[in-house]
Amino acid sequence: MLLYEKVADEIHSAIQDGIYELGDKLPGIRSYAKQRHISVSTAIAAYHALEDQGIIESVNKSGFYVRPQPRKVIELPQVSSKVSQPKAVGSQQMTLQLVNNASKPGIIGLGAAVPDKSFLPIRLMSRYLTKVHKHHLDAVISYDKPAGLMPLRQQVAKRMVAQGCQLLAEDIVITNGCQEAVYLALRSCTQPGDIVAVESPTYYGLLQILESLNLKALEIPTDPLTGISIAALELALEQWPIKACVVVASFGNPLGACLTEEKKQQLVELANDKNLMLIEDDVYGELSHQALRPTLLKSYDLHDKVIYCSSFSKTLSPGVRVGWVASHGKSQRLEYLKYVLNFSSANPGQLAIAQILESGQYDRYLRQVRQQYANATQRLINTLFQLFPSGTRITQPKGGFVIWLELPQKIDTVILANQLLDHNISIAPGSMFTNSQKFSNCIRLSAACKWNRDVELALVKMAEMIARLSVEKADSPLPAAI
Ligand SMILES: Cc1ncc(COP(=O)(O)O)c(C=O)c1O
């Protein structure tokens, strides 16, 4: 974190603690810089960062004030009302284009949900990876069990037990990221042609897995605040033989929704009643913007109906590719499937992460980065709110770092995404998050980018293009389906 960001965080905390109340004037920039022994330019950068986030405002050259309240209420995107039919998944190739575009040199990547390096504990990872290569070369170059290295499985199990799950280290299978965990989980409980219920909109990586396993997706309406509709799922279970339901219960992608405790309990009860397997994808659960993470769906699971999947990709490092899948009843099947797929995951990352978890440094890092994600998300939301046309609806996630926007209905965001690419800006259009031609006026943006002038200009450009597309399509009689 840069010094000005640290200073901005401290001022923000002082506001949250009531030291400065809403409407209060903040100290002048020079006197604040003097008082804190920082340069005037650092103080200016900190004040401007808080202004960008909508926390303070500058008033007629008389100084900076704690902003009394948001000028307008930010409206949430609407819940998709269309309950789709189960459908074979296709046309997922376009997602590869997004991933490749996001890593092109010079691109301002706002589409992919990949944390910029400034959010990752690079020095910590580098220290432990070096240590592992130096002191555990034997383990680094050897095969180990398909289920993964025991020290890591023990550390992961310990954390899950602390979250109220009934699990042993033997119930954990280490995977190449959460994507592989979800893939194995689905393979363990479905056959080609089966129906799988998914959130709507849902993470496109899940649609790719369904496509590759020849499974049918049934999209269940999902609320941007409280997640998947249990009532709609219940109704769907009466109509179709649904085998499994994949849910991101804490800070879903792309909506950022979080199921209430009551809903988590209801969902697990429903799974028990209807013999439905729940696959919990918890890749963002640790990135709560508050001090504590939400409970796991798995912690309510007394009858082995939840297969839990997660990874360290959004916290420690996406490139190390370490994730896991956890289930008591299915652990042997999962281990076998992992073995058939690619024998086992690479050892260096597993060893390094096991040691980081054991050292306690993971939790220390999480405490710091949660605030960083909270600030980045709020800053992006406030900036979008200021720049984008009225009528734009924006999610307000309480964790993770992705934001979902619903633009005026006439905007086709695939066209927008292609036009933006010509300006080296990448976004994820809403149609990537569905198998049913919905969300054509929506986009997902990532707040975990390195915030700088280029990003600000990219958002200004995006706002200009949206305004232009609104005018160009003003006469179009076709409403986009939501
Ligand atoms: C909801 C969700 N699940 C799974 C993944 C894949 O995670 P990993 O990189 O650990 O495979 C992602 C990545 O963006 C995600 O958003």
Coordinates of C-alpha atoms and ligand atoms in Angstrom, one line a residue:
M1 CA 0.0 0.0 0.0
L2 CA 1.4 3.5 -0.9
L3 CA 1.8 6.0 1.9
Y4 CA -1.0 8.3 0.6
E5 CA -3.4 5.3 0.6
K6 CA -2.3 4.5 4.2
V7 CA -2.9 8.1 5.2
A8 CA -6.3 8.1 3.4
D9 CA -7.2 4.9 5.3
E10 CA -6.4 6.5 8.6
I11 CA -8.5 9.6 7.9
H12 CA -11.3 7.3 6.8
S13 CA -11.0 5.3 10.0
A14 CA -11.1 8.5 12.0
I15 CA -14.4 9.4 10.2
Q16 CA -15.8 5.9 10.9
D17 CA -14.8 6.2 14.6
G18 CA -16.7 9.5 14.8
I19 CA -13.6 11.6 15.4
Y20 CA -14.7 13.6 12.5
E21 CA -18.5 13.7 12.1
L22 CA -20.5 14.1 9.0
G23 CA -20.3 17.7 7.8
D24 CA -17.1 18.4 9.9
K25 CA -14.3 20.3 8.3
L26 CA -11.0 18.4 8.1
P27 CA -7.7 20.0 9.0
G28 CA -6.2 22.1 6.2
I29 CA -3.8 20.2 4.0
R30 CA -0.6 21.9 5.1
S31 CA -1.4 21.7 8.8
Y32 CA -2.3 18.1 8.4
A33 CA 0.9 17.3 6.6
K34 CA 2.9 19.1 9.3
Q35 CA 1.0 17.4 12.1
R36 CA 1.6 13.9 10.5
H37 CA 5.2 14.6 9.4
I38 CA 4.3 13.8 5.7
S39 CA 4.9 15.8 2.6
V40 CA 2.2 18.2 1.4
S41 CA 1.9 16.2 -1.8
T42 CA 1.1 13.0 0.1
A43 CA -1.6 14.8 2.1
I44 CA -3.1 16.2 -1.1
A45 CA -3.1 12.7 -2.7
A46 CA -4.8 11.3 0.4
Y47 CA -7.4 14.0 0.5
H48 CA -8.1 13.5 -3.2
A49 CA -8.3 9.8 -2.8
L50 CA -11.0 10.3 -0.1
E51 CA -12.7 12.8 -2.4
D52 CA -12.8 10.2 -5.2
Q53 CA -14.3 7.7 -2.9
G54 CA -17.1 10.2 -2.0
I55 CA -16.1 10.2 1.6
I56 CA -15.1 13.9 1.8
E57 CA -15.7 16.9 -0.5
S58 CA -14.0 20.1 -1.1
V59 CA -16.3 23.1 -0.6
N60 CA -15.7 26.4 -2.4
K61 CA -12.1 26.6 -1.7
S62 CA -12.9 26.8 2.1
G63 CA -11.4 23.3 2.6
F64 CA -12.4 19.7 2.8
Y65 CA -15.5 18.4 4.7
V66 CA -16.8 15.0 5.6
R67 CA -19.5 14.5 3.1
P68 CA -22.9 14.7 4.8
Q69 CA -24.5 11.9 2.8
P70 CA -24.5 10.5 -0.7
R71 CA -26.2 12.9 -3.1
K72 CA -28.4 10.3 -4.6
V73 CA -29.2 6.7 -3.7
I74 CA -27.4 4.1 -5.8
E75 CA -29.9 1.7 -7.1
L76 CA -29.2 -2.0 -7.2
P77 CA -29.6 -4.0 -10.4
Q78 CA -32.9 -5.8 -10.8
V79 CA -33.3 -9.5 -10.2
S80 CA -33.7 -11.5 -13.4
S81 CA -37.3 -12.6 -13.4
K82 CA -37.2 -15.0 -16.2
V83 CA -36.9 -18.6 -14.9
S84 CA -35.0 -20.4 -17.7
Q85 CA -35.5 -23.9 -19.0
P86 CA -32.6 -26.4 -18.4
K87 CA -30.3 -25.9 -21.4
A88 CA -27.1 -27.5 -22.8
V89 CA -24.4 -24.9 -22.5
G90 CA -22.6 -23.6 -25.6
S91 CA -20.6 -20.8 -27.1
Q92 CA -18.2 -20.4 -24.1
Q93 CA -15.2 -19.7 -26.4
M94 CA -15.6 -16.0 -26.1
T95 CA -14.5 -16.1 -22.5
L96 CA -11.0 -17.2 -23.6
Q97 CA -10.8 -14.0 -25.6
L98 CA -11.5 -11.9 -22.5
V99 CA -8.8 -13.7 -20.5
N100 CA -6.3 -13.3 -23.3
N101 CA -7.3 -9.6 -23.8
A102 CA -6.8 -8.9 -20.1
S103 CA -3.2 -10.0 -20.2
K104 CA -2.2 -8.2 -23.3
P105 CA 0.5 -5.6 -22.7
G106 CA -0.8 -2.0 -22.4
I107 CA -4.4 -3.1 -21.8
I108 CA -6.4 -1.5 -19.0
G109 CA -8.0 -4.6 -17.7
L110 CA -11.2 -3.9 -15.9
G111 CA -13.0 -7.1 -17.0
A112 CA -11.2 -10.0 -15.5
A113 CA -11.6 -10.8 -11.8
V114 CA -7.9 -11.0 -11.2
P115 CA -6.4 -9.0 -8.4
D116 CA -3.6 -6.5 -9.4
K117 CA -0.2 -7.3 -7.9
S118 CA -0.7 -4.4 -5.5
F119 CA -3.4 -6.5 -3.6
L120 CA -1.2 -9.6 -3.4
P121 CA 1.4 -10.4 -0.8
I122 CA 4.2 -10.8 -3.3
R123 CA 7.1 -10.5 -0.9
L124 CA 5.6 -13.1 1.4
M125 CA 5.0 -15.5 -1.4
S126 CA 8.4 -15.0 -2.8
R127 CA 10.1 -15.5 0.6
Y128 CA 8.3 -18.8 1.2
L129 CA 8.7 -20.1 -2.4
T130 CA 12.4 -19.4 -2.2
K131 CA 12.6 -21.1 1.2
V132 CA 10.8 -24.2 -0.2
H133 CA 13.1 -24.5 -3.2
K134 CA 16.1 -24.1 -0.9
H135 CA 15.2 -26.4 2.0
H136 CA 12.7 -28.9 0.5
L137 CA 14.1 -29.7 -2.9
D138 CA 13.3 -33.4 -2.5
A139 CA 9.6 -32.7 -2.0
V140 CA 9.6 -30.1 -4.8
I141 CA 10.9 -32.6 -7.4
S142 CA 8.9 -35.6 -6.2
Y143 CA 5.5 -37.0 -6.9
D144 CA 3.2 -36.9 -3.9
K145 CA -0.3 -38.2 -3.2
P146 CA -3.0 -37.2 -5.7
A147 CA -4.9 -35.7 -2.8
G148 CA -2.1 -33.3 -2.1
L149 CA 0.5 -32.6 0.6
M150 CA -0.6 -33.5 4.1
P151 CA 0.7 -30.4 5.8
L152 CA -1.4 -28.2 3.6
R153 CA -4.5 -30.5 3.9
Q154 CA -4.1 -30.3 7.7
Q155 CA -3.9 -26.5 7.6
V156 CA -6.9 -26.2 5.4
A157 CA -8.9 -28.6 7.5
K158 CA -8.0 -26.7 10.6
R159 CA -9.3 -23.5 9.1
M160 CA -12.5 -25.1 8.0
V161 CA -13.1 -26.8 11.4
A162 CA -12.6 -23.3 13.0
Q163 CA -15.4 -22.2 10.7
G164 CA -17.7 -24.9 12.2
C165 CA -17.3 -27.6 9.5
Q166 CA -17.1 -31.3 10.4
L167 CA -14.0 -32.3 8.4
L168 CA -10.7 -34.1 8.6
A169 CA -7.5 -33.5 6.7
E170 CA -8.3 -36.7 4.8
D171 CA -11.5 -35.1 3.5
I172 CA -9.5 -32.4 1.6
V173 CA -8.2 -32.9 -2.0
I174 CA -5.8 -30.2 -3.2
T175 CA -6.6 -29.0 -6.7
N176 CA -5.2 -26.6 -9.3
G177 CA -7.4 -23.7 -8.2
C178 CA -11.1 -23.4 -7.4
Q179 CA -12.0 -24.0 -11.1
E180 CA -10.6 -27.5 -10.9
A181 CA -12.3 -28.0 -7.5
V182 CA -15.7 -27.2 -9.0
Y183 CA -15.0 -29.4 -12.0
L184 CA -14.1 -32.4 -9.8
A185 CA -17.1 -31.7 -7.5
L186 CA -19.5 -31.7 -10.5
R187 CA -17.9 -34.9 -11.9
S188 CA -18.3 -36.6 -8.6
C189 CA -22.0 -36.2 -8.5
T190 CA -23.4 -35.9 -12.0
Q191 CA -23.5 -37.8 -15.3
P192 CA -23.5 -36.2 -18.8
G193 CA -27.0 -34.8 -19.6
D194 CA -27.9 -34.1 -15.9
I195 CA -29.3 -30.7 -14.9
V196 CA -27.4 -28.4 -12.7
A197 CA -28.9 -25.3 -11.0
V198 CA -26.8 -22.2 -11.1
E199 CA -27.1 -18.6 -10.0
S200 CA -28.3 -16.1 -12.6
P201 CA -26.1 -14.3 -13.6
T202 CA -23.3 -16.8 -12.8
Y203 CA -19.5 -17.0 -13.2
Y204 CA -18.7 -17.9 -16.8
G205 CA -16.0 -20.4 -15.6
L206 CA -18.8 -22.5 -14.3
L207 CA -20.7 -22.4 -17.6
Q208 CA -17.5 -23.6 -19.3
I209 CA -17.3 -26.5 -16.9
L210 CA -20.9 -27.4 -17.5
E211 CA -20.3 -27.2 -21.3
S212 CA -17.2 -29.5 -21.0
L213 CA -19.1 -32.1 -18.9
N214 CA -22.1 -32.0 -21.1
L215 CA -24.4 -30.8 -18.3
K216 CA -27.5 -28.7 -18.6
A217 CA -27.6 -25.3 -16.8
L218 CA -30.8 -24.2 -15.1
E219 CA -30.5 -20.5 -14.2
I220 CA -32.2 -19.5 -10.9
P221 CA -33.0 -15.9 -10.3
T222 CA -30.4 -14.3 -7.9
D223 CA -30.8 -11.2 -5.8
P224 CA -27.8 -8.8 -5.9
L225 CA -28.0 -8.5 -2.1
T226 CA -29.2 -11.9 -0.7
G227 CA -28.2 -14.3 -3.5
I228 CA -30.0 -17.2 -5.1
S229 CA -33.8 -17.4 -4.7
I230 CA -34.6 -20.5 -2.6
A231 CA -38.3 -20.3 -3.5
A232 CA -37.4 -20.4 -7.3
L233 CA -35.0 -23.3 -6.7
E234 CA -37.7 -25.2 -4.7
L235 CA -40.1 -24.7 -7.5
A236 CA -37.6 -25.8 -10.1
L237 CA -36.9 -28.9 -8.1
E238 CA -40.5 -29.8 -8.4
Q239 CA -40.4 -29.5 -12.1
W240 CA -37.0 -31.0 -13.1
P241 CA -34.7 -33.7 -11.8
I242 CA -31.9 -31.4 -10.7
K243 CA -28.8 -33.2 -9.6
A244 CA -26.7 -30.4 -8.2
C245 CA -26.7 -26.7 -7.5
V246 CA -23.6 -24.6 -7.6
V247 CA -23.7 -21.6 -5.2
V248 CA -21.3 -18.9 -4.2
A249 CA -22.9 -18.1 -0.8
S250 CA -20.4 -15.4 0.1
F251 CA -19.8 -12.6 -2.3
G252 CA -20.8 -14.2 -5.6
N253 CA -19.4 -13.5 -9.0
P254 CA -20.6 -11.3 -10.6
L255 CA -23.3 -9.9 -8.2
G256 CA -21.3 -9.9 -4.9
A257 CA -24.4 -11.2 -3.1
C258 CA -24.2 -12.9 0.3
L259 CA -26.8 -15.3 1.5
T260 CA -28.2 -14.5 5.0
E261 CA -27.7 -17.1 7.7
E262 CA -31.3 -18.0 7.4
K263 CA -31.0 -18.6 3.7
K264 CA -27.9 -20.7 4.1
Q265 CA -29.7 -22.9 6.6
Q266 CA -32.8 -23.1 4.3
L267 CA -30.7 -24.1 1.3
V268 CA -29.0 -26.9 3.1
E269 CA -32.3 -28.1 4.5
L270 CA -33.8 -28.1 1.0
A271 CA -30.8 -30.1 -0.3
N272 CA -31.4 -32.7 2.4
D273 CA -35.1 -32.9 1.7
K274 CA -34.7 -33.2 -2.1
N275 CA -31.5 -35.2 -2.2
L276 CA -29.8 -32.4 -4.1
M277 CA -26.0 -32.0 -4.0
L278 CA -24.8 -28.4 -3.2
I279 CA -21.5 -27.3 -4.5
E280 CA -20.3 -24.3 -2.5
D281 CA -17.8 -22.2 -4.4
D282 CA -16.2 -20.0 -1.7
V283 CA -13.4 -18.4 -3.6
Y284 CA -14.2 -14.9 -2.3
G285 CA -15.4 -15.8 1.2
E286 CA -12.2 -14.6 2.9
L287 CA -12.4 -11.2 1.2
S288 CA -15.2 -9.8 3.4
H289 CA -15.0 -6.0 3.7
Q290 CA -15.7 -6.4 7.4
A291 CA -13.5 -7.8 10.1
L292 CA -15.1 -11.3 10.0
R293 CA -15.8 -13.5 7.1
P294 CA -19.4 -14.9 6.7
T295 CA -20.2 -18.4 7.7
L296 CA -19.8 -21.3 5.3
L297 CA -22.8 -23.2 3.8
K298 CA -20.7 -26.2 4.7
S299 CA -20.9 -25.4 8.4
Y300 CA -24.7 -26.2 8.3
D301 CA -24.1 -29.5 6.5
L302 CA -24.8 -32.4 8.9
H303 CA -25.7 -34.9 6.2
D304 CA -22.8 -34.6 3.7
K305 CA -24.8 -32.7 1.0
V306 CA -22.3 -29.9 0.5
I307 CA -19.1 -30.2 -1.5
Y308 CA -17.0 -27.3 -0.6
C309 CA -14.6 -25.7 -3.1
S310 CA -12.1 -22.8 -2.7
S311 CA -8.6 -21.6 -3.5
F312 CA -5.9 -19.1 -2.6
S313 CA -6.2 -17.5 -6.1
K314 CA -7.9 -14.3 -4.9
T315 CA -5.9 -13.9 -1.7
L316 CA -2.3 -15.2 -1.9
S317 CA -1.7 -15.7 -5.6
P318 CA -3.7 -16.7 -8.7
G319 CA -0.6 -18.1 -10.5
V320 CA 0.4 -20.6 -7.9
R321 CA -2.9 -22.5 -8.7
V322 CA -3.6 -23.9 -5.3
G323 CA -7.2 -24.7 -4.3
W324 CA -9.1 -27.5 -2.7
V325 CA -12.3 -29.5 -2.6
A326 CA -13.7 -30.8 0.6
S327 CA -16.2 -33.5 1.3
H328 CA -16.3 -36.4 3.8
G329 CA -18.4 -38.8 1.8
K330 CA -16.9 -38.1 -1.6
S331 CA -13.3 -37.6 -0.7
Q332 CA -12.1 -40.9 -2.2
R333 CA -14.1 -40.4 -5.4
L334 CA -12.7 -36.9 -5.7
E335 CA -9.1 -38.1 -5.1
Y336 CA -9.5 -40.7 -7.8
L337 CA -10.9 -38.1 -10.3
K338 CA -8.0 -35.8 -9.5
Y339 CA -5.6 -38.6 -10.0
V340 CA -7.1 -39.4 -13.4
L341 CA -7.2 -35.8 -14.5
N342 CA -3.6 -34.7 -13.8
F343 CA -2.2 -37.0 -11.1
S344 CA -1.6 -34.3 -8.5
S345 CA -1.0 -30.5 -8.0
A346 CA 2.5 -29.2 -8.1
N347 CA 4.3 -29.3 -4.8
P348 CA 6.1 -25.9 -4.4
G349 CA 3.0 -23.8 -4.1
Q350 CA 1.4 -26.3 -1.7
L351 CA 4.5 -26.4 0.5
A352 CA 4.8 -22.6 0.6
I353 CA 1.1 -22.0 1.3
A354 CA 1.1 -24.7 4.1
Q355 CA 4.0 -22.8 5.8
I356 CA 2.4 -19.4 5.3
L357 CA -0.9 -20.7 6.9
E358 CA 1.1 -22.3 9.8
S359 CA 3.0 -19.0 10.4
G360 CA -0.2 -17.0 11.0
Q361 CA 0.8 -14.6 8.3
Y362 CA -2.1 -15.4 6.1
D363 CA -4.6 -14.0 8.6
R364 CA -2.5 -11.0 9.2
Y365 CA -2.4 -10.3 5.5
L366 CA -6.2 -10.9 5.2
R367 CA -6.9 -8.3 7.9
Q368 CA -5.0 -5.7 5.9
V369 CA -6.2 -6.6 2.4
R370 CA -9.9 -6.7 3.4
Q371 CA -9.7 -3.0 4.1
Q372 CA -7.8 -2.4 0.8
Y373 CA -10.5 -4.3 -1.2
A374 CA -13.3 -2.4 0.7
N375 CA -11.7 1.0 -0.2
A376 CA -11.0 0.0 -3.8
T377 CA -14.6 -1.3 -4.3
Q378 CA -16.1 1.8 -2.8
R379 CA -13.9 4.1 -4.9
L380 CA -14.9 2.4 -8.1
I381 CA -18.7 2.5 -7.2
N382 CA -18.5 6.2 -6.3
T383 CA -16.6 7.0 -9.5
L384 CA -19.1 5.0 -11.7
F385 CA -22.0 6.7 -9.9
Q386 CA -20.6 10.1 -10.7
L387 CA -19.7 9.3 -14.3
F388 CA -22.3 7.0 -15.7
P389 CA -25.7 8.0 -16.9
S390 CA -28.6 8.2 -14.5
G391 CA -30.5 5.0 -14.5
T392 CA -27.3 3.0 -14.2
R393 CA -27.8 0.4 -11.4
I394 CA -24.7 -0.7 -9.5
T395 CA -24.2 -3.5 -7.0
Q396 CA -22.8 -2.7 -3.5
P397 CA -20.9 -5.9 -2.5
K398 CA -19.8 -6.3 1.1
G399 CA -16.9 -8.5 0.0
G400 CA -14.8 -9.5 -2.9
F401 CA -14.0 -6.9 -5.6
V402 CA -16.3 -7.4 -8.6
I403 CA -19.1 -4.9 -9.5
W404 CA -22.1 -5.6 -11.7
L405 CA -23.7 -2.7 -13.6
E406 CA -27.0 -2.6 -15.3
L407 CA -26.9 0.1 -17.9
P408 CA -29.9 1.6 -19.7
Q409 CA -31.7 -1.2 -21.5
K410 CA -30.8 -0.1 -25.0
I411 CA -27.0 -0.5 -24.5
D412 CA -25.6 -3.7 -26.0
T413 CA -22.5 -4.3 -23.9
V414 CA -20.9 -6.7 -26.4
I415 CA -20.7 -3.7 -28.8
L416 CA -19.5 -1.5 -26.0
A417 CA -16.8 -4.1 -25.0
N418 CA -15.6 -4.3 -28.6
Q419 CA -15.4 -0.5 -29.0
L420 CA -13.5 -0.2 -25.7
L421 CA -11.0 -2.8 -26.8
D422 CA -10.0 -0.4 -29.7
H423 CA -9.0 1.9 -26.9
N424 CA -7.1 -0.8 -25.0
I425 CA -9.8 -1.1 -22.3
S426 CA -11.2 -4.5 -21.4
I427 CA -14.5 -5.2 -19.7
A428 CA -16.7 -8.3 -19.2
P429 CA -20.1 -7.9 -21.0
G430 CA -23.1 -9.3 -19.2
S431 CA -23.9 -12.0 -21.8
M432 CA -20.8 -13.9 -20.6
F433 CA -22.6 -14.6 -17.4
T434 CA -25.6 -16.5 -18.7
N435 CA -26.6 -19.3 -21.0
S436 CA -29.9 -17.7 -21.8
Q437 CA -29.3 -14.5 -23.7
K438 CA -30.0 -12.3 -20.7
F439 CA -28.0 -9.3 -19.2
S440 CA -27.1 -7.9 -22.6
N441 CA -27.1 -4.4 -21.0
C442 CA -24.9 -5.4 -18.1
I443 CA -21.2 -5.4 -17.4
R444 CA -18.9 -6.7 -14.7
L445 CA -16.0 -4.6 -13.7
S446 CA -13.2 -5.5 -11.3
A447 CA -12.2 -3.0 -8.6
A448 CA -8.9 -4.8 -7.9
C449 CA -7.0 -2.8 -10.5
K450 CA -4.1 -0.5 -9.9
W451 CA -5.9 2.7 -9.6
N452 CA -4.3 5.5 -11.5
R453 CA -5.0 8.3 -14.0
D454 CA -5.2 5.7 -16.8
V455 CA -8.0 3.9 -15.0
E456 CA -9.8 7.1 -14.3
L457 CA -9.5 8.1 -18.0
A458 CA -10.7 4.6 -19.1
L459 CA -13.9 5.1 -17.0
V460 CA -14.4 8.5 -18.5
K461 CA -14.1 7.0 -21.9
M462 CA -16.5 4.2 -21.1
A463 CA -19.0 6.7 -19.8
E464 CA -18.7 8.7 -23.0
M465 CA -19.2 5.6 -25.2
I466 CA -22.3 4.6 -23.2
A467 CA -23.7 8.0 -23.6
R468 CA -23.0 7.8 -27.4
L469 CA -24.5 4.3 -27.7
S470 CA -27.6 5.5 -25.8
V471 CA -28.1 8.3 -28.4
E472 CA -27.4 6.0 -31.4
K473 CA -29.9 3.4 -30.2
A474 CA -32.5 5.9 -29.0
D475 CA -34.9 5.0 -31.8
S476 CA -34.5 1.2 -31.4
P477 CA -37.8 -0.4 -30.4
L478 CA -36.1 -3.5 -29.1
P479 CA -35.8 -3.8 -25.3
A480 CA -32.9 -5.9 -24.0
A481 CA -34.2 -9.0 -22.1
I482 CA -33.4 -9.1 -18.4
Ligands
LIG1 C1 -16.7 -17.7 -8.5 C2 -15.4 -18.2 -9.0 N1 -15.1 -19.5 -8.9 C3 -13.9 -20.0 -9.3 C4 -13.0 -19.2 -9.9 C5 -11.7 -19.8 -10.3 O1 -10.7 -19.7 -9.3 P1 -9.3 -20.3 -9.5 O2 -8.5 -19.2 -10.1 O3 -8.8 -20.6 -8.1 O4 -9.3 -21.5 -10.3 C6 -13.2 -17.8 -10.0 C7 -12.2 -16.9 -10.6 O5 -12.5 -15.8 -11.0 C8 -14.5 -17.3 -9.6 O6 -14.8 -16.0 -9.7

